[in-house]
Amino acid sequence: MIDDLFFIINTVFPVFLLVIVGIILKWKNIVDDNFVKITSQFVFMVSLPVLIFLKLYNVDLESTIDVKMITVVIGGIFIMYAISLFIAKRFKLKPENEGVFIQGSFRNNDAIVGLAIILRMFGTDALSKASFLLLFALPLYNLLGVISLTLPHRLSKNINLKKTVIEILANPFMISIILAIPFSVFQIELHGTIETTGNYIAQISLPLALIGIGSSINIKSIKEASGLAFGAPVLKNIVSPLVVISLCFMLDIFGQDLGILFIIFSAPTAIASFIMASSMKGNLKLAGNIVIISTLGSIFTMTFGLFCLRYFRII
């Protein structure tokens, strides 16, 4: 039991310690908002897509594609969307709060926090499998995010489907996954110099992204957080992992694959939810607080969940 606990702590905590480092750096004014903006853009546009591409381009897609896992990802996202939508309607949330609450409850930060912990816990093969799952998760996040933020304002007629599809396909993560597929299928090798350079860029992506997350957190704002700001993280950090575990049991998914899916769905709310809310009439303060509380809370919920799964030899 103690060995299992220390294993999980040694796996999860280094990832979240980088988030804490970011909080401290911002608190000491070593970094500022401009640093967060620039590094976040670099990670989103360059380093993380390079990492995803390099982990996918030379893998055997037949061993990477798992229909059951894809089913769980798609099903889990839709179920969490439905649950959060039901709660939002049940409590008759204001339009500016409804979409933010819903999005904060189902949109996972699996591209940064999720991948970092999967890499730490299961290694590069698992990272490749998790990266491929993003091909199915990212479009759903974006599509359901747009729906969540527009329908409460009765702007559904103004949803530009063509624009939404273009934005989904233009996502750097999506581009890197799509580009990697022909390399994998036709076994195209990168020149050693290019691959080495790419690896240098990829190696800084997760540490820089995690520090950036920490630097963007404003601890003081938690004091003014509303009940909604705590409700969404409860759904995101506790209900979401329970839903995905149930789906895995139903589809007879255990071991490393269950662990990958658990980490994806127990990852905190994605910062992208705040960015989208800012451009679509959402409550920015609520969106920011959900990200903060979910991120800090996931340190404990993810650690506890992984410990239980490992202790009972489910993963």
Coordinates of C-alpha atoms in Angstrom, one line a residue:
M1 CA 0.0 0.0 0.0
I2 CA 2.8 2.4 1.0
D3 CA 4.7 1.5 -2.1
D4 CA 1.7 2.2 -4.3
L5 CA 1.1 5.5 -2.7
F6 CA 4.8 6.6 -3.1
F7 CA 4.8 5.5 -6.7
I8 CA 1.7 7.6 -7.5
I9 CA 3.1 10.6 -5.6
N10 CA 6.4 10.3 -7.4
T11 CA 4.5 10.1 -10.7
V12 CA 1.9 12.9 -10.3
F13 CA 3.6 15.4 -8.0
P14 CA 6.5 16.4 -10.2
V15 CA 4.0 17.5 -12.9
F16 CA 2.0 19.6 -10.5
L17 CA 5.2 20.9 -8.8
L18 CA 5.9 22.6 -12.1
V19 CA 2.5 24.3 -11.9
I20 CA 3.4 25.4 -8.4
V21 CA 6.8 26.7 -9.6
G22 CA 4.8 28.9 -12.1
I23 CA 2.6 30.2 -9.3
I24 CA 5.7 31.1 -7.2
L25 CA 7.5 32.8 -10.2
K26 CA 4.4 34.9 -10.8
W27 CA 4.1 35.8 -7.1
K28 CA 7.7 36.9 -7.0
N29 CA 7.3 38.9 -10.2
I30 CA 10.0 36.9 -11.9
V31 CA 7.5 36.3 -14.8
D32 CA 4.6 38.5 -15.9
D33 CA 1.4 38.2 -18.0
N34 CA 3.4 38.9 -21.1
F35 CA 5.6 35.8 -20.4
V36 CA 2.5 33.7 -19.9
K37 CA 1.0 35.0 -23.2
I38 CA 4.2 34.4 -25.2
T39 CA 5.1 31.0 -23.8
S40 CA 1.5 29.8 -24.1
Q41 CA 1.4 30.8 -27.7
F42 CA 4.8 29.1 -28.3
V43 CA 3.6 25.8 -26.6
F44 CA 0.3 25.8 -28.4
M45 CA 1.6 26.7 -31.9
V46 CA 5.0 25.0 -31.9
S47 CA 6.4 22.8 -29.2
L48 CA 3.4 20.7 -28.2
P49 CA 2.4 20.0 -31.8
V50 CA 6.0 19.0 -32.5
L51 CA 5.9 16.6 -29.5
I52 CA 2.6 15.0 -30.6
F53 CA 3.9 14.6 -34.2
L54 CA 7.2 13.0 -33.0
K55 CA 5.3 10.5 -30.8
L56 CA 3.0 9.5 -33.6
Y57 CA 4.8 9.6 -36.8
N58 CA 6.8 6.4 -36.4
V59 CA 4.3 4.3 -34.4
D60 CA 2.3 1.3 -35.7
L61 CA -1.2 2.7 -36.1
E62 CA -2.7 -0.7 -36.0
S63 CA -1.5 -1.1 -32.4
T64 CA -2.3 2.5 -31.6
I65 CA -5.9 2.6 -32.8
D66 CA -8.2 1.1 -30.2
V67 CA -11.9 1.3 -31.0
K68 CA -12.9 0.7 -27.4
M69 CA -10.8 3.5 -26.2
I70 CA -12.1 5.9 -28.9
T71 CA -15.6 4.9 -27.9
V72 CA -14.9 5.7 -24.2
V73 CA -13.4 9.1 -25.2
I74 CA -16.4 10.1 -27.3
G75 CA -19.0 8.6 -25.0
G76 CA -17.4 10.2 -21.9
I77 CA -17.3 13.7 -23.4
F78 CA -21.0 13.5 -24.5
I79 CA -22.1 12.1 -21.1
M80 CA -20.3 14.8 -19.1
Y81 CA -21.7 17.4 -21.5
A82 CA -25.2 16.0 -20.9
I83 CA -24.8 15.9 -17.1
S84 CA -23.5 19.5 -16.9
L85 CA -26.2 20.7 -19.3
F86 CA -28.9 19.1 -17.2
I87 CA -27.6 20.7 -14.0
A88 CA -27.3 24.1 -15.7
K89 CA -30.9 23.9 -16.9
R90 CA -32.1 22.5 -13.5
F91 CA -30.7 25.4 -11.6
K92 CA -31.6 27.9 -14.3
L93 CA -28.2 29.5 -14.6
K94 CA -27.8 32.9 -16.2
P95 CA -26.8 32.9 -19.9
E96 CA -23.3 34.2 -19.2
N97 CA -22.8 31.5 -16.6
E98 CA -24.4 28.5 -18.2
G99 CA -22.0 27.9 -21.0
V100 CA -19.0 28.6 -18.9
F101 CA -20.2 26.1 -16.2
I102 CA -20.9 23.4 -18.8
Q103 CA -17.6 23.8 -20.6
G104 CA -15.7 23.9 -17.4
S105 CA -17.3 20.6 -16.5
F106 CA -16.4 18.5 -19.5
R107 CA -13.4 20.1 -21.2
N108 CA -10.2 18.3 -20.1
N109 CA -6.7 19.7 -20.1
D110 CA -5.4 16.4 -21.6
A111 CA -3.1 18.0 -24.1
I112 CA -0.8 19.3 -21.3
V113 CA -1.5 17.9 -17.9
G114 CA -2.9 14.7 -19.2
L115 CA 0.0 13.9 -21.6
A116 CA 2.6 14.9 -19.0
I117 CA 1.2 12.5 -16.4
I118 CA 0.7 9.7 -18.9
L119 CA 4.3 10.0 -20.1
R120 CA 5.5 9.9 -16.4
M121 CA 3.4 6.9 -15.5
F122 CA 3.3 4.7 -18.6
G123 CA 6.1 5.9 -21.0
T124 CA 6.3 6.9 -24.6
D125 CA 4.1 4.2 -26.1
A126 CA 1.2 5.2 -23.9
L127 CA 1.9 8.8 -24.9
S128 CA 1.5 7.9 -28.5
K129 CA -1.8 6.2 -27.9
A130 CA -3.1 9.2 -25.8
S131 CA -2.0 11.7 -28.5
F132 CA -3.9 9.8 -31.1
L133 CA -7.1 10.0 -28.9
L134 CA -6.8 13.8 -29.1
L135 CA -7.8 13.4 -32.8
F136 CA -11.3 12.5 -31.6
A137 CA -11.4 14.6 -28.4
L138 CA -10.4 18.0 -29.7
P139 CA -13.1 18.4 -32.3
L140 CA -15.7 17.5 -29.7
Y141 CA -14.3 20.0 -27.2
N142 CA -14.4 22.8 -29.7
L143 CA -17.8 21.9 -31.2
L144 CA -19.6 21.4 -27.8
G145 CA -17.8 24.4 -26.4
V146 CA -19.2 26.6 -29.1
I147 CA -22.7 25.2 -28.6
S148 CA -22.5 25.6 -24.8
L149 CA -21.5 29.3 -25.1
T150 CA -23.9 30.3 -27.8
L151 CA -27.2 28.5 -27.1
P152 CA -27.7 30.2 -23.7
H153 CA -27.6 33.6 -25.4
R154 CA -30.0 32.2 -28.1
L155 CA -27.3 32.8 -30.7
S156 CA -27.7 29.3 -32.2
K157 CA -28.7 30.9 -35.6
N158 CA -25.4 32.8 -35.6
I159 CA -23.3 29.6 -35.2
N160 CA -21.1 29.6 -38.3
L161 CA -20.6 25.9 -38.9
K162 CA -18.1 26.4 -41.7
K163 CA -16.0 28.7 -39.4
T164 CA -16.2 26.2 -36.6
V165 CA -15.0 23.3 -38.8
I166 CA -12.1 25.4 -40.1
E167 CA -11.1 26.4 -36.6
I168 CA -11.2 22.7 -35.5
L169 CA -9.0 21.6 -38.5
A170 CA -6.7 24.6 -38.0
N171 CA -5.9 23.6 -34.4
P172 CA -2.2 23.0 -34.3
F173 CA -2.7 19.7 -32.4
M174 CA -5.1 18.5 -35.0
I175 CA -2.7 19.4 -37.8
S176 CA 0.2 17.6 -36.1
I177 CA -1.9 14.4 -35.7
I178 CA -3.1 14.5 -39.3
L179 CA 0.4 15.1 -40.6
A180 CA 1.8 12.3 -38.6
I181 CA -0.7 9.7 -40.0
P182 CA 0.8 9.4 -43.5
F183 CA 4.3 9.3 -42.0
S184 CA 3.2 6.3 -39.9
V185 CA 1.2 4.6 -42.7
F186 CA 4.0 4.8 -45.3
Q187 CA 6.8 4.5 -42.8
I188 CA 8.5 7.7 -43.8
E189 CA 11.6 8.4 -41.8
L190 CA 12.7 11.9 -40.7
H191 CA 16.3 12.9 -41.3
G192 CA 18.3 12.5 -38.1
T193 CA 19.1 16.2 -37.8
I194 CA 15.5 17.2 -38.2
E195 CA 14.3 14.6 -35.6
T196 CA 17.0 15.7 -33.2
T197 CA 16.1 19.3 -33.5
G198 CA 12.4 18.4 -33.1
N199 CA 13.2 16.4 -30.0
Y200 CA 14.9 19.5 -28.5
I201 CA 11.8 21.6 -29.1
A202 CA 9.5 18.8 -27.9
Q203 CA 11.4 18.3 -24.6
I204 CA 10.6 21.8 -23.4
S205 CA 6.9 21.8 -24.3
L206 CA 5.4 20.1 -21.2
P207 CA 7.6 21.8 -18.6
L208 CA 7.1 25.2 -20.2
A209 CA 3.3 24.6 -20.5
L210 CA 2.9 23.5 -16.9
I211 CA 4.9 26.5 -15.6
G212 CA 2.7 28.7 -17.9
I213 CA -0.4 27.3 -16.3
G214 CA 0.9 28.1 -12.8
S215 CA 1.9 31.6 -13.9
S216 CA -1.6 32.3 -15.1
I217 CA -3.2 31.3 -11.8
N218 CA -4.4 34.1 -9.5
I219 CA -4.8 32.6 -6.0
K220 CA -6.5 35.7 -4.6
S221 CA -9.4 35.3 -7.0
I222 CA -10.4 32.0 -5.3
K223 CA -11.5 34.0 -2.2
E224 CA -14.2 35.6 -4.4
A225 CA -15.2 32.4 -6.2
S226 CA -18.9 31.5 -6.4
G227 CA -20.5 28.2 -5.8
L228 CA -20.6 27.6 -9.5
A229 CA -16.8 27.9 -9.6
F230 CA -16.6 25.0 -7.2
G231 CA -19.4 23.0 -8.7
A232 CA -17.9 22.6 -12.2
P233 CA -14.6 21.3 -10.8
V234 CA -16.5 18.7 -8.8
L235 CA -18.0 17.4 -12.0
K236 CA -14.7 17.7 -13.8
N237 CA -12.4 16.2 -11.2
I238 CA -14.7 13.6 -9.5
V239 CA -17.7 12.8 -11.6
S240 CA -15.9 12.7 -15.0
P241 CA -13.3 10.1 -13.8
L242 CA -16.1 7.9 -12.3
V243 CA -18.0 8.1 -15.6
V244 CA -15.0 6.9 -17.6
I245 CA -14.1 4.1 -15.1
S246 CA -17.7 2.9 -15.5
L247 CA -17.5 3.0 -19.3
C248 CA -14.2 1.1 -19.1
F249 CA -15.7 -1.6 -16.9
M250 CA -18.6 -2.0 -19.3
L251 CA -16.2 -2.4 -22.3
D252 CA -13.8 -4.6 -20.4
I253 CA -10.9 -2.1 -20.5
F254 CA -8.4 -2.5 -17.8
G255 CA -4.6 -2.1 -17.2
Q256 CA -2.7 0.7 -18.9
D257 CA -5.5 1.6 -21.3
L258 CA -7.9 2.3 -18.4
G259 CA -5.1 4.3 -16.7
I260 CA -4.7 6.4 -19.8
L261 CA -8.4 7.1 -20.1
F262 CA -8.6 7.9 -16.3
I263 CA -5.8 10.4 -16.5
I264 CA -7.4 12.1 -19.6
F265 CA -10.7 12.5 -17.9
S266 CA -9.4 13.4 -14.4
A267 CA -7.2 16.2 -15.9
P268 CA -8.3 19.7 -14.8
T269 CA -10.4 22.0 -16.9
A270 CA -8.5 23.2 -20.0
I271 CA -7.3 26.8 -20.1
A272 CA -8.9 26.9 -23.6
S273 CA -12.3 27.1 -22.0
F274 CA -11.3 30.5 -20.5
I275 CA -10.0 31.7 -23.9
M276 CA -13.2 30.6 -25.7
A277 CA -15.4 32.2 -23.0
S278 CA -13.6 35.5 -23.4
S279 CA -14.6 35.7 -27.0
M280 CA -18.2 34.5 -26.7
K281 CA -19.9 36.5 -24.0
G282 CA -19.1 34.2 -21.1
N283 CA -18.4 35.1 -17.5
L284 CA -14.6 35.5 -17.5
K285 CA -14.3 35.6 -13.8
L286 CA -16.2 32.4 -13.4
A287 CA -14.3 30.7 -16.2
G288 CA -10.9 31.7 -14.7
N289 CA -11.9 30.5 -11.2
I290 CA -13.1 27.1 -12.6
V291 CA -9.7 26.6 -14.2
I292 CA -7.8 27.6 -11.1
I293 CA -9.9 25.5 -8.6
S294 CA -10.0 22.5 -11.0
T295 CA -6.2 22.6 -11.5
L296 CA -5.4 22.8 -7.8
G297 CA -8.0 20.3 -6.9
S298 CA -6.9 17.7 -9.5
I299 CA -3.6 17.4 -7.6
F300 CA -5.4 15.5 -4.9
T301 CA -8.3 13.9 -6.8
M302 CA -6.0 12.5 -9.5
T303 CA -3.5 11.3 -7.0
F304 CA -6.2 9.6 -4.9
G305 CA -7.8 8.0 -8.0
L306 CA -4.6 6.6 -9.4
F307 CA -3.6 5.3 -6.0
C308 CA -7.0 3.4 -5.7
L309 CA -6.7 2.0 -9.2
R310 CA -3.2 0.8 -8.6
Y311 CA -3.8 -0.5 -5.1
F312 CA -6.7 -2.7 -6.3
R313 CA -4.6 -3.7 -9.3
I314 CA -7.0 -2.3 -11.9
I315 CA -4.2 -0.6 -13.7

